[in-house]
Amino acid sequence: MITSVYFEHNSYELNSESKQKLDSLAQLRTSLKFKIFGNCDPSGTNEYNIKLSKNRANTVRNYLQNKISENIQFISVIGLGEEKQINNNSTDELRGKNRRVDVFIEKAFAPGEKISRNALPSFLSTEISQMKVKDTFALPNVNFVGGRHIWLPKGQSEIVKLLKILKENPTLEIELQGHICCDYENFDGEDLDLKNIQSFVYQS
């Protein structure tokens, strides 16, 4: 799980909304590991942005440190400067999305404990009559080459199936969300072909 808090330009001060988010994290009672990453928009120099992002990350760590119980441990607190942009910074609103601290939350598993996840139901295998407003589904096998907007071979047939369903149900409204890898070590936010960073949501 990931939680993000956001900052004003040239600031590492937490606002009330960010404090509320962090207060909620501190109340978690499962055994957890937190990784904290500070980020900046690209408006400053690289040296300045590294310093600012570290200050943002440390501000979040210090705030949480005074509130968490022994069940939560900090694994890393890192300032990344402008290294991990999640959009193209073309508007003030988008730049604000890059002035952030991301808190990655992982369960601390006991030796021998198995990892279990609840998979989302497939949109292509669900009857339209059974769908409800705000339901969330997966498009299995619609995956992409890392760092590119080209889907892997199995994706073509799944997209054709989706198109057929939409044509047969013209009143059906859906939202398609594309996601990048949120593992900072394998971050693929920049499109290597188009040389840009885009946030994309399609509604039909």
N, C-alpha and C. Protein backbone atom coordinates (compact mmCIF):
# COMPACT_ATOMS: atom_id res chain seq x y z
N MET A 1 0.84 -1.18 0.00
CA MET A 1 0.00 0.00 0.00
C MET A 1 0.88 1.23 0.00
N ILE A 2 0.42 2.29 -0.63
CA ILE A 2 1.15 3.55 -0.66
C ILE A 2 0.23 4.69 -0.24
N THR A 3 0.75 5.58 0.59
CA THR A 3 0.04 6.80 0.96
C THR A 3 0.95 7.98 0.64
N SER A 4 0.38 9.03 0.05
CA SER A 4 1.17 10.20 -0.30
C SER A 4 0.62 11.43 0.40
N VAL A 5 1.53 12.30 0.84
CA VAL A 5 1.16 13.60 1.38
C VAL A 5 1.86 14.67 0.55
N TYR A 6 1.25 15.85 0.47
CA TYR A 6 1.71 16.86 -0.48
C TYR A 6 2.10 18.16 0.22
N PHE A 7 2.96 18.93 -0.45
CA PHE A 7 3.54 20.12 0.14
C PHE A 7 3.37 21.33 -0.77
N GLU A 8 3.39 22.51 -0.16
CA GLU A 8 3.39 23.74 -0.93
C GLU A 8 4.76 23.93 -1.57
N HIS A 9 4.81 24.81 -2.57
CA HIS A 9 6.08 25.11 -3.25
C HIS A 9 7.12 25.60 -2.24
N ASN A 10 8.32 25.02 -2.34
CA ASN A 10 9.47 25.45 -1.53
C ASN A 10 9.23 25.26 -0.03
N SER A 11 8.42 24.26 0.33
CA SER A 11 8.07 24.05 1.73
C SER A 11 8.21 22.58 2.12
N TYR A 12 8.54 22.34 3.38
CA TYR A 12 8.48 20.98 3.92
C TYR A 12 7.65 20.94 5.20
N GLU A 13 6.69 21.86 5.27
CA GLU A 13 5.77 21.92 6.41
C GLU A 13 4.51 21.12 6.11
N LEU A 14 4.09 20.31 7.06
CA LEU A 14 2.88 19.49 6.90
C LEU A 14 1.64 20.35 7.10
N ASN A 15 0.66 20.22 6.20
CA ASN A 15 -0.61 20.90 6.41
C ASN A 15 -1.55 19.99 7.20
N SER A 16 -2.73 20.48 7.53
CA SER A 16 -3.65 19.73 8.38
C SER A 16 -4.13 18.44 7.72
N GLU A 17 -4.34 18.48 6.39
CA GLU A 17 -4.78 17.28 5.68
C GLU A 17 -3.71 16.20 5.73
N SER A 18 -2.45 16.59 5.55
CA SER A 18 -1.36 15.62 5.61
C SER A 18 -1.24 15.02 7.00
N LYS A 19 -1.40 15.84 8.02
CA LYS A 19 -1.31 15.33 9.39
C LYS A 19 -2.41 14.32 9.67
N GLN A 20 -3.60 14.57 9.14
CA GLN A 20 -4.70 13.62 9.33
C GLN A 20 -4.37 12.28 8.68
N LYS A 21 -3.79 12.32 7.47
CA LYS A 21 -3.39 11.08 6.80
C LYS A 21 -2.36 10.31 7.62
N LEU A 22 -1.35 11.04 8.11
CA LEU A 22 -0.29 10.39 8.87
C LEU A 22 -0.80 9.88 10.21
N ASP A 23 -1.74 10.60 10.83
CA ASP A 23 -2.34 10.12 12.07
C ASP A 23 -3.04 8.78 11.85
N SER A 24 -3.69 8.64 10.69
CA SER A 24 -4.37 7.37 10.37
C SER A 24 -3.35 6.25 10.23
N LEU A 25 -2.22 6.53 9.60
CA LEU A 25 -1.18 5.51 9.44
C LEU A 25 -0.65 5.08 10.80
N ALA A 26 -0.45 6.03 11.70
CA ALA A 26 0.12 5.73 13.01
C ALA A 26 -0.79 4.84 13.84
N GLN A 27 -2.08 4.80 13.50
CA GLN A 27 -3.03 4.00 14.27
C GLN A 27 -3.13 2.55 13.78
N LEU A 28 -2.43 2.22 12.68
CA LEU A 28 -2.45 0.84 12.19
C LEU A 28 -1.82 -0.08 13.22
N ARG A 29 -2.40 -1.24 13.41
CA ARG A 29 -1.94 -2.13 14.47
C ARG A 29 -1.28 -3.41 13.96
N THR A 30 -1.29 -3.62 12.63
CA THR A 30 -0.60 -4.77 12.07
C THR A 30 0.90 -4.52 12.12
N SER A 31 1.69 -5.60 12.11
CA SER A 31 3.15 -5.46 12.04
C SER A 31 3.52 -4.98 10.64
N LEU A 32 4.09 -3.77 10.55
CA LEU A 32 4.31 -3.12 9.26
C LEU A 32 5.73 -2.57 9.15
N LYS A 33 6.14 -2.38 7.88
CA LYS A 33 7.40 -1.71 7.58
C LYS A 33 7.10 -0.51 6.69
N PHE A 34 7.65 0.64 7.04
CA PHE A 34 7.45 1.87 6.28
C PHE A 34 8.73 2.24 5.53
N LYS A 35 8.58 2.57 4.24
CA LYS A 35 9.65 3.17 3.46
C LYS A 35 9.18 4.56 3.04
N ILE A 36 9.97 5.57 3.31
CA ILE A 36 9.56 6.96 3.08
C ILE A 36 10.44 7.59 2.02
N PHE A 37 9.80 8.17 0.98
CA PHE A 37 10.52 8.77 -0.13
C PHE A 37 10.04 10.21 -0.34
N GLY A 38 10.95 11.18 -0.25
CA GLY A 38 10.62 12.57 -0.50
C GLY A 38 10.86 12.93 -1.95
N ASN A 39 9.98 13.80 -2.49
CA ASN A 39 10.06 14.19 -3.90
C ASN A 39 9.82 15.69 -4.06
N CYS A 40 10.24 16.21 -5.21
CA CYS A 40 10.07 17.63 -5.54
C CYS A 40 9.61 17.78 -6.98
N ASP A 41 9.02 18.94 -7.28
CA ASP A 41 8.85 19.29 -8.68
C ASP A 41 10.20 19.79 -9.21
N PRO A 42 10.36 20.00 -10.52
CA PRO A 42 11.69 20.31 -11.08
C PRO A 42 12.04 21.79 -11.10
N SER A 43 11.37 22.63 -10.30
CA SER A 43 11.57 24.06 -10.44
C SER A 43 12.90 24.55 -9.86
N GLY A 44 13.50 23.83 -8.94
CA GLY A 44 14.77 24.26 -8.34
C GLY A 44 15.96 23.56 -8.96
N THR A 45 17.15 23.87 -8.46
CA THR A 45 18.35 23.17 -8.91
C THR A 45 18.35 21.76 -8.36
N ASN A 46 19.12 20.88 -8.96
CA ASN A 46 19.17 19.50 -8.51
C ASN A 46 19.64 19.42 -7.06
N GLU A 47 20.68 20.20 -6.72
CA GLU A 47 21.21 20.18 -5.36
C GLU A 47 20.16 20.65 -4.35
N TYR A 48 19.46 21.72 -4.70
CA TYR A 48 18.43 22.25 -3.80
C TYR A 48 17.27 21.26 -3.65
N ASN A 49 16.87 20.63 -4.76
CA ASN A 49 15.74 19.70 -4.71
C ASN A 49 16.06 18.45 -3.89
N ILE A 50 17.30 17.99 -3.96
CA ILE A 50 17.70 16.84 -3.12
C ILE A 50 17.55 17.21 -1.65
N LYS A 51 18.04 18.39 -1.28
CA LYS A 51 17.95 18.84 0.11
C LYS A 51 16.51 19.00 0.55
N LEU A 52 15.68 19.64 -0.30
CA LEU A 52 14.28 19.85 0.04
C LEU A 52 13.53 18.54 0.18
N SER A 53 13.80 17.60 -0.73
CA SER A 53 13.11 16.31 -0.66
C SER A 53 13.51 15.52 0.59
N LYS A 54 14.76 15.64 1.01
CA LYS A 54 15.20 14.99 2.26
C LYS A 54 14.50 15.62 3.45
N ASN A 55 14.37 16.94 3.44
CA ASN A 55 13.67 17.61 4.54
C ASN A 55 12.21 17.16 4.60
N ARG A 56 11.58 17.00 3.44
CA ARG A 56 10.19 16.54 3.42
C ARG A 56 10.07 15.12 3.98
N ALA A 57 10.97 14.25 3.55
CA ALA A 57 10.95 12.87 4.03
C ALA A 57 11.19 12.81 5.54
N ASN A 58 12.14 13.59 6.03
CA ASN A 58 12.45 13.59 7.46
C ASN A 58 11.31 14.20 8.28
N THR A 59 10.62 15.19 7.72
CA THR A 59 9.47 15.78 8.41
C THR A 59 8.40 14.73 8.63
N VAL A 60 8.12 13.92 7.60
CA VAL A 60 7.12 12.86 7.73
C VAL A 60 7.58 11.81 8.73
N ARG A 61 8.86 11.41 8.64
CA ARG A 61 9.37 10.40 9.59
C ARG A 61 9.28 10.92 11.02
N ASN A 62 9.70 12.17 11.25
CA ASN A 62 9.68 12.72 12.61
C ASN A 62 8.26 12.82 13.15
N TYR A 63 7.32 13.19 12.29
CA TYR A 63 5.93 13.29 12.73
C TYR A 63 5.39 11.92 13.14
N LEU A 64 5.67 10.92 12.31
CA LEU A 64 5.19 9.58 12.60
C LEU A 64 5.91 8.97 13.81
N GLN A 65 7.19 9.31 13.96
CA GLN A 65 8.01 8.72 15.03
C GLN A 65 7.38 8.96 16.40
N ASN A 66 6.76 10.08 16.58
CA ASN A 66 6.18 10.43 17.87
C ASN A 66 4.81 9.80 18.10
N LYS A 67 4.30 9.08 17.10
CA LYS A 67 2.94 8.56 17.19
C LYS A 67 2.83 7.04 17.03
N ILE A 68 3.77 6.42 16.33
CA ILE A 68 3.63 4.99 16.02
C ILE A 68 3.96 4.12 17.23
N SER A 69 3.44 2.90 17.18
CA SER A 69 3.74 1.91 18.20
C SER A 69 4.88 1.01 17.73
N GLU A 70 5.24 0.05 18.54
CA GLU A 70 6.37 -0.83 18.24
C GLU A 70 6.09 -1.75 17.05
N ASN A 71 4.83 -1.83 16.63
CA ASN A 71 4.50 -2.73 15.52
C ASN A 71 4.95 -2.16 14.17
N ILE A 72 5.33 -0.87 14.13
CA ILE A 72 5.76 -0.24 12.88
C ILE A 72 7.24 0.10 12.96
N GLN A 73 7.97 -0.27 11.92
CA GLN A 73 9.40 0.05 11.87
C GLN A 73 9.73 0.79 10.57
N PHE A 74 10.65 1.74 10.66
CA PHE A 74 11.10 2.46 9.48
C PHE A 74 12.26 1.71 8.84
N ILE A 75 12.12 1.41 7.55
CA ILE A 75 13.17 0.71 6.81
C ILE A 75 14.11 1.69 6.13
N SER A 76 13.56 2.76 5.56
CA SER A 76 14.39 3.73 4.87
C SER A 76 13.67 5.07 4.81
N VAL A 77 14.46 6.15 4.82
CA VAL A 77 13.95 7.52 4.67
C VAL A 77 14.87 8.20 3.68
N ILE A 78 14.38 8.47 2.45
CA ILE A 78 15.24 8.90 1.36
C ILE A 78 14.66 10.13 0.67
N GLY A 79 15.52 11.07 0.33
CA GLY A 79 15.13 12.21 -0.49
C GLY A 79 15.60 12.00 -1.91
N LEU A 80 14.67 12.05 -2.86
CA LEU A 80 14.99 11.72 -4.25
C LEU A 80 15.04 12.95 -5.16
N GLY A 81 14.82 14.12 -4.62
CA GLY A 81 14.81 15.31 -5.47
C GLY A 81 13.72 15.23 -6.51
N GLU A 82 14.08 15.48 -7.77
CA GLU A 82 13.11 15.44 -8.86
C GLU A 82 13.23 14.16 -9.68
N GLU A 83 13.83 13.13 -9.10
CA GLU A 83 14.13 11.89 -9.85
C GLU A 83 12.88 11.12 -10.25
N LYS A 84 11.84 11.14 -9.42
CA LYS A 84 10.67 10.29 -9.66
C LYS A 84 9.42 11.13 -9.94
N GLN A 85 9.37 11.78 -11.08
CA GLN A 85 8.21 12.56 -11.48
C GLN A 85 7.09 11.64 -11.95
N ILE A 86 5.84 11.97 -11.58
CA ILE A 86 4.71 11.12 -11.97
C ILE A 86 3.83 11.78 -13.02
N ASN A 87 4.23 12.95 -13.52
CA ASN A 87 3.51 13.60 -14.61
C ASN A 87 4.46 14.57 -15.30
N ASN A 88 3.97 15.33 -16.26
CA ASN A 88 4.83 16.19 -17.06
C ASN A 88 4.95 17.62 -16.54
N ASN A 89 4.37 17.91 -15.37
CA ASN A 89 4.50 19.23 -14.74
C ASN A 89 4.00 20.38 -15.60
N SER A 90 3.03 20.13 -16.46
CA SER A 90 2.58 21.14 -17.40
C SER A 90 1.63 22.18 -16.78
N THR A 91 1.11 21.91 -15.58
CA THR A 91 0.22 22.85 -14.90
C THR A 91 0.63 22.94 -13.43
N ASP A 92 0.13 23.98 -12.74
CA ASP A 92 0.41 24.12 -11.31
C ASP A 92 -0.11 22.92 -10.54
N GLU A 93 -1.29 22.42 -10.93
CA GLU A 93 -1.87 21.26 -10.24
C GLU A 93 -0.98 20.03 -10.37
N LEU A 94 -0.46 19.79 -11.58
CA LEU A 94 0.39 18.63 -11.78
C LEU A 94 1.72 18.77 -11.04
N ARG A 95 2.28 19.98 -11.03
CA ARG A 95 3.52 20.19 -10.27
C ARG A 95 3.30 19.90 -8.79
N GLY A 96 2.09 20.24 -8.31
CA GLY A 96 1.77 19.96 -6.92
C GLY A 96 1.77 18.48 -6.60
N LYS A 97 1.44 17.63 -7.58
CA LYS A 97 1.45 16.18 -7.37
C LYS A 97 2.86 15.63 -7.22
N ASN A 98 3.86 16.37 -7.68
CA ASN A 98 5.25 15.93 -7.54
C ASN A 98 5.91 16.48 -6.28
N ARG A 99 5.27 17.44 -5.62
CA ARG A 99 5.79 17.94 -4.34
C ARG A 99 5.19 17.08 -3.23
N ARG A 100 5.76 15.91 -3.05
CA ARG A 100 5.09 14.91 -2.22
C ARG A 100 6.10 14.04 -1.46
N VAL A 101 5.57 13.36 -0.47
CA VAL A 101 6.28 12.25 0.19
C VAL A 101 5.42 11.02 0.04
N ASP A 102 6.00 9.95 -0.46
CA ASP A 102 5.31 8.67 -0.58
C ASP A 102 5.73 7.77 0.58
N VAL A 103 4.75 7.21 1.25
CA VAL A 103 5.00 6.24 2.32
C VAL A 103 4.57 4.88 1.82
N PHE A 104 5.56 4.01 1.57
CA PHE A 104 5.26 2.63 1.17
C PHE A 104 5.08 1.79 2.42
N ILE A 105 3.97 1.05 2.46
CA ILE A 105 3.61 0.28 3.64
C ILE A 105 3.60 -1.20 3.27
N GLU A 106 4.45 -1.96 3.93
CA GLU A 106 4.53 -3.40 3.69
C GLU A 106 4.26 -4.15 4.98
N LYS A 107 3.56 -5.24 4.86
CA LYS A 107 3.35 -6.07 6.03
C LYS A 107 4.65 -6.77 6.42
N ALA A 108 4.93 -6.80 7.69
CA ALA A 108 6.10 -7.53 8.19
C ALA A 108 5.68 -8.97 8.46
N PHE A 109 6.08 -9.88 7.58
CA PHE A 109 5.64 -11.27 7.69
C PHE A 109 6.50 -12.04 8.68
N ALA A 110 5.84 -12.87 9.47
CA ALA A 110 6.54 -13.77 10.37
C ALA A 110 7.19 -14.88 9.57
N PRO A 111 8.25 -15.50 10.06
CA PRO A 111 8.89 -16.61 9.34
C PRO A 111 7.89 -17.70 8.97
N GLY A 112 7.83 -18.05 7.68
CA GLY A 112 6.94 -19.09 7.22
C GLY A 112 5.53 -18.62 6.90
N GLU A 113 5.22 -17.36 7.21
CA GLU A 113 3.88 -16.85 6.92
C GLU A 113 3.70 -16.64 5.43
N LYS A 114 2.54 -17.03 4.90
CA LYS A 114 2.29 -16.94 3.47
C LYS A 114 1.65 -15.60 3.11
N ILE A 115 2.00 -15.09 1.92
CA ILE A 115 1.42 -13.86 1.42
C ILE A 115 0.13 -14.19 0.68
N SER A 116 -0.96 -13.49 1.02
CA SER A 116 -2.22 -13.71 0.32
C SER A 116 -2.79 -12.36 -0.12
N ARG A 117 -3.31 -12.32 -1.34
CA ARG A 117 -3.91 -11.11 -1.87
C ARG A 117 -5.25 -11.43 -2.49
N ASN A 118 -6.20 -10.52 -2.37
CA ASN A 118 -7.51 -10.68 -2.98
C ASN A 118 -7.47 -10.09 -4.38
N ALA A 119 -7.59 -10.94 -5.39
CA ALA A 119 -7.54 -10.47 -6.77
C ALA A 119 -8.87 -9.84 -7.16
N LEU A 120 -8.79 -8.77 -7.97
CA LEU A 120 -10.02 -8.14 -8.47
C LEU A 120 -10.69 -9.05 -9.49
N PRO A 121 -12.03 -9.06 -9.55
CA PRO A 121 -12.70 -9.87 -10.57
C PRO A 121 -12.41 -9.32 -11.97
N SER A 122 -12.44 -10.20 -12.95
CA SER A 122 -12.18 -9.80 -14.33
C SER A 122 -13.40 -9.12 -14.93
N PHE A 123 -13.21 -7.96 -15.54
CA PHE A 123 -14.30 -7.27 -16.22
C PHE A 123 -14.85 -8.12 -17.34
N LEU A 124 -13.98 -8.84 -18.04
CA LEU A 124 -14.37 -9.62 -19.21
C LEU A 124 -15.16 -10.87 -18.84
N SER A 125 -15.08 -11.29 -17.58
CA SER A 125 -15.76 -12.51 -17.15
C SER A 125 -16.99 -12.23 -16.30
N THR A 126 -17.32 -10.97 -16.12
CA THR A 126 -18.45 -10.60 -15.26
C THR A 126 -19.64 -10.19 -16.11
N GLU A 127 -20.81 -10.70 -15.77
CA GLU A 127 -22.03 -10.33 -16.47
C GLU A 127 -22.34 -8.85 -16.24
N ILE A 128 -22.69 -8.15 -17.30
CA ILE A 128 -22.99 -6.73 -17.19
C ILE A 128 -24.12 -6.49 -16.17
N SER A 129 -25.09 -7.39 -16.16
CA SER A 129 -26.24 -7.24 -15.25
C SER A 129 -25.82 -7.33 -13.78
N GLN A 130 -24.66 -7.92 -13.51
CA GLN A 130 -24.19 -8.08 -12.14
C GLN A 130 -23.31 -6.91 -11.68
N MET A 131 -22.96 -6.02 -12.59
CA MET A 131 -22.09 -4.90 -12.25
C MET A 131 -22.87 -3.79 -11.57
N LYS A 132 -22.22 -3.11 -10.63
CA LYS A 132 -22.82 -1.99 -9.92
C LYS A 132 -21.96 -0.75 -10.09
N VAL A 133 -22.58 0.41 -9.89
CA VAL A 133 -21.85 1.67 -9.98
C VAL A 133 -20.67 1.66 -9.00
N LYS A 134 -19.52 2.08 -9.47
CA LYS A 134 -18.27 2.19 -8.69
C LYS A 134 -17.62 0.84 -8.43
N ASP A 135 -18.09 -0.23 -9.03
CA ASP A 135 -17.37 -1.50 -8.95
C ASP A 135 -16.01 -1.35 -9.62
N THR A 136 -15.03 -2.09 -9.13
CA THR A 136 -13.69 -2.07 -9.70
C THR A 136 -13.33 -3.46 -10.22
N PHE A 137 -12.83 -3.50 -11.44
CA PHE A 137 -12.48 -4.77 -12.08
C PHE A 137 -11.06 -4.71 -12.64
N ALA A 138 -10.54 -5.85 -12.97
CA ALA A 138 -9.23 -5.93 -13.61
C ALA A 138 -9.39 -6.32 -15.07
N LEU A 139 -8.41 -5.96 -15.88
CA LEU A 139 -8.30 -6.45 -17.26
C LEU A 139 -7.09 -7.40 -17.30
N PRO A 140 -7.31 -8.67 -17.03
CA PRO A 140 -6.19 -9.61 -16.97
C PRO A 140 -5.41 -9.63 -18.29
N ASN A 141 -4.11 -9.75 -18.16
CA ASN A 141 -3.20 -9.90 -19.30
C ASN A 141 -3.00 -8.63 -20.12
N VAL A 142 -3.62 -7.52 -19.71
CA VAL A 142 -3.35 -6.26 -20.41
C VAL A 142 -2.20 -5.58 -19.67
N ASN A 143 -1.00 -6.03 -19.99
CA ASN A 143 0.22 -5.54 -19.36
C ASN A 143 1.13 -4.93 -20.43
N PHE A 144 2.07 -4.11 -19.97
CA PHE A 144 2.87 -3.33 -20.90
C PHE A 144 4.37 -3.59 -20.73
N VAL A 145 5.10 -3.34 -21.80
CA VAL A 145 6.55 -3.38 -21.73
C VAL A 145 7.00 -2.28 -20.78
N GLY A 146 7.91 -2.57 -19.87
CA GLY A 146 8.37 -1.59 -18.90
C GLY A 146 8.88 -0.31 -19.55
N GLY A 147 8.37 0.83 -19.07
CA GLY A 147 8.80 2.11 -19.58
C GLY A 147 8.27 2.47 -20.96
N ARG A 148 7.31 1.69 -21.47
CA ARG A 148 6.78 1.96 -22.81
C ARG A 148 5.26 1.85 -22.79
N HIS A 149 4.60 2.41 -23.83
CA HIS A 149 3.14 2.37 -23.91
C HIS A 149 2.67 1.24 -24.82
N ILE A 150 3.50 0.23 -25.02
CA ILE A 150 3.20 -0.91 -25.90
C ILE A 150 2.81 -2.11 -25.04
N TRP A 151 1.61 -2.66 -25.29
CA TRP A 151 1.20 -3.79 -24.47
C TRP A 151 1.83 -5.09 -24.96
N LEU A 152 1.92 -6.02 -24.04
CA LEU A 152 2.48 -7.34 -24.34
C LEU A 152 1.50 -8.12 -25.22
N PRO A 153 1.98 -9.13 -25.95
CA PRO A 153 1.16 -9.82 -26.97
C PRO A 153 -0.23 -10.26 -26.52
N LYS A 154 -0.37 -10.75 -25.30
CA LYS A 154 -1.67 -11.24 -24.85
C LYS A 154 -2.69 -10.12 -24.71
N GLY A 155 -2.24 -8.89 -24.62
CA GLY A 155 -3.15 -7.78 -24.41
C GLY A 155 -4.07 -7.50 -25.58
N GLN A 156 -3.62 -7.76 -26.81
CA GLN A 156 -4.40 -7.44 -28.00
C GLN A 156 -5.77 -8.11 -27.99
N SER A 157 -5.80 -9.41 -27.73
CA SER A 157 -7.07 -10.14 -27.76
C SER A 157 -8.00 -9.67 -26.64
N GLU A 158 -7.43 -9.28 -25.47
CA GLU A 158 -8.26 -8.81 -24.36
C GLU A 158 -8.88 -7.45 -24.69
N ILE A 159 -8.13 -6.59 -25.35
CA ILE A 159 -8.66 -5.28 -25.73
C ILE A 159 -9.79 -5.44 -26.76
N VAL A 160 -9.64 -6.39 -27.67
CA VAL A 160 -10.69 -6.66 -28.66
C VAL A 160 -11.97 -7.12 -27.95
N LYS A 161 -11.83 -7.96 -26.94
CA LYS A 161 -13.00 -8.42 -26.18
C LYS A 161 -13.67 -7.24 -25.47
N LEU A 162 -12.85 -6.35 -24.90
CA LEU A 162 -13.40 -5.18 -24.22
C LEU A 162 -14.16 -4.30 -25.20
N LEU A 163 -13.59 -4.09 -26.38
CA LEU A 163 -14.25 -3.27 -27.40
C LEU A 163 -15.60 -3.86 -27.80
N LYS A 164 -15.66 -5.17 -27.92
CA LYS A 164 -16.91 -5.85 -28.28
C LYS A 164 -17.98 -5.63 -27.21
N ILE A 165 -17.60 -5.71 -25.95
CA ILE A 165 -18.55 -5.50 -24.85
C ILE A 165 -19.09 -4.08 -24.87
N LEU A 166 -18.21 -3.11 -25.11
CA LEU A 166 -18.64 -1.71 -25.13
C LEU A 166 -19.58 -1.43 -26.29
N LYS A 167 -19.31 -2.03 -27.44
CA LYS A 167 -20.19 -1.83 -28.60
C LYS A 167 -21.56 -2.46 -28.36
N GLU A 168 -21.59 -3.59 -27.66
CA GLU A 168 -22.85 -4.27 -27.40
C GLU A 168 -23.65 -3.61 -26.27
N ASN A 169 -22.99 -2.75 -25.49
CA ASN A 169 -23.64 -2.09 -24.36
C ASN A 169 -23.34 -0.59 -24.41
N PRO A 170 -23.96 0.12 -25.35
CA PRO A 170 -23.61 1.53 -25.59
C PRO A 170 -23.91 2.47 -24.42
N THR A 171 -24.75 2.05 -23.49
CA THR A 171 -25.04 2.92 -22.34
C THR A 171 -24.10 2.66 -21.17
N LEU A 172 -23.25 1.67 -21.28
CA LEU A 172 -22.33 1.33 -20.21
C LEU A 172 -21.24 2.40 -20.09
N GLU A 173 -21.02 2.90 -18.89
CA GLU A 173 -19.98 3.89 -18.66
C GLU A 173 -18.85 3.27 -17.83
N ILE A 174 -17.62 3.38 -18.34
CA ILE A 174 -16.48 2.81 -17.63
C ILE A 174 -15.37 3.85 -17.53
N GLU A 175 -14.46 3.63 -16.63
CA GLU A 175 -13.24 4.43 -16.53
C GLU A 175 -12.06 3.47 -16.57
N LEU A 176 -11.15 3.70 -17.51
CA LEU A 176 -9.94 2.90 -17.62
C LEU A 176 -8.80 3.65 -16.96
N GLN A 177 -8.11 3.01 -16.05
CA GLN A 177 -6.97 3.63 -15.39
C GLN A 177 -5.70 2.84 -15.72
N GLY A 178 -4.70 3.57 -16.18
CA GLY A 178 -3.40 2.95 -16.42
C GLY A 178 -2.48 3.24 -15.25
N HIS A 179 -1.65 2.28 -14.90
CA HIS A 179 -0.78 2.43 -13.73
C HIS A 179 0.67 2.14 -14.11
N ILE A 180 1.57 2.89 -13.48
CA ILE A 180 2.99 2.62 -13.64
C ILE A 180 3.47 1.79 -12.46
N CYS A 181 4.66 1.26 -12.59
CA CYS A 181 5.23 0.51 -11.48
C CYS A 181 5.56 1.46 -10.34
N CYS A 182 5.11 1.14 -9.13
CA CYS A 182 5.35 2.03 -7.99
C CYS A 182 6.53 1.56 -7.14
N ASP A 183 7.28 0.61 -7.63
CA ASP A 183 8.52 0.18 -6.98
C ASP A 183 9.61 1.17 -7.40
N TYR A 184 10.14 1.92 -6.44
CA TYR A 184 11.08 2.98 -6.80
C TYR A 184 12.33 2.46 -7.49
N GLU A 185 12.69 1.21 -7.23
CA GLU A 185 13.87 0.66 -7.88
C GLU A 185 13.61 0.32 -9.35
N ASN A 186 12.34 0.16 -9.73
CA ASN A 186 11.98 -0.18 -11.11
C ASN A 186 10.95 0.80 -11.67
N PHE A 187 11.07 2.04 -11.30
CA PHE A 187 10.10 3.07 -11.64
C PHE A 187 10.05 3.28 -13.15
N ASP A 188 8.85 3.25 -13.74
CA ASP A 188 8.74 3.40 -15.20
C ASP A 188 7.76 4.52 -15.56
N GLY A 189 7.87 5.65 -14.87
CA GLY A 189 6.96 6.76 -15.11
C GLY A 189 7.22 7.48 -16.42
N GLU A 190 8.45 7.43 -16.94
CA GLU A 190 8.75 8.12 -18.19
C GLU A 190 8.59 7.17 -19.37
N ASP A 191 7.86 7.62 -20.39
CA ASP A 191 7.70 6.84 -21.61
C ASP A 191 8.98 6.95 -22.43
N LEU A 192 9.68 5.85 -22.62
CA LEU A 192 10.97 5.87 -23.29
C LEU A 192 10.85 6.19 -24.77
N ASP A 193 9.66 5.95 -25.36
CA ASP A 193 9.45 6.25 -26.77
C ASP A 193 9.08 7.70 -26.99
N LEU A 194 8.14 8.21 -26.19
CA LEU A 194 7.65 9.57 -26.37
C LEU A 194 8.47 10.60 -25.60
N LYS A 195 9.33 10.11 -24.69
CA LYS A 195 10.18 10.99 -23.88
C LYS A 195 9.35 11.96 -23.05
N ASN A 196 8.24 11.49 -22.51
CA ASN A 196 7.45 12.35 -21.64
C ASN A 196 6.85 11.53 -20.52
N ILE A 197 6.21 12.22 -19.58
CA ILE A 197 5.56 11.60 -18.45
C ILE A 197 4.12 12.07 -18.44
N GLN A 198 3.19 11.13 -18.55
CA GLN A 198 1.78 11.51 -18.64
C GLN A 198 0.97 10.74 -17.61
N SER A 199 -0.01 11.44 -17.01
CA SER A 199 -1.03 10.77 -16.21
C SER A 199 -2.23 10.55 -17.12
N PHE A 200 -2.82 9.35 -17.11
CA PHE A 200 -3.84 9.04 -18.11
C PHE A 200 -5.01 8.32 -17.49
N VAL A 201 -6.19 8.87 -17.68
CA VAL A 201 -7.45 8.22 -17.32
C VAL A 201 -8.40 8.38 -18.50
N TYR A 202 -9.02 7.28 -18.95
CA TYR A 202 -9.94 7.33 -20.09
C TYR A 202 -11.33 6.99 -19.60
N GLN A 203 -12.30 7.83 -19.96
CA GLN A 203 -13.69 7.56 -19.61
C GLN A 203 -14.52 7.39 -20.86
N SER A 204 -15.46 6.44 -20.82
CA SER A 204 -16.33 6.20 -21.97
C SER A 204 -17.72 5.88 -21.47
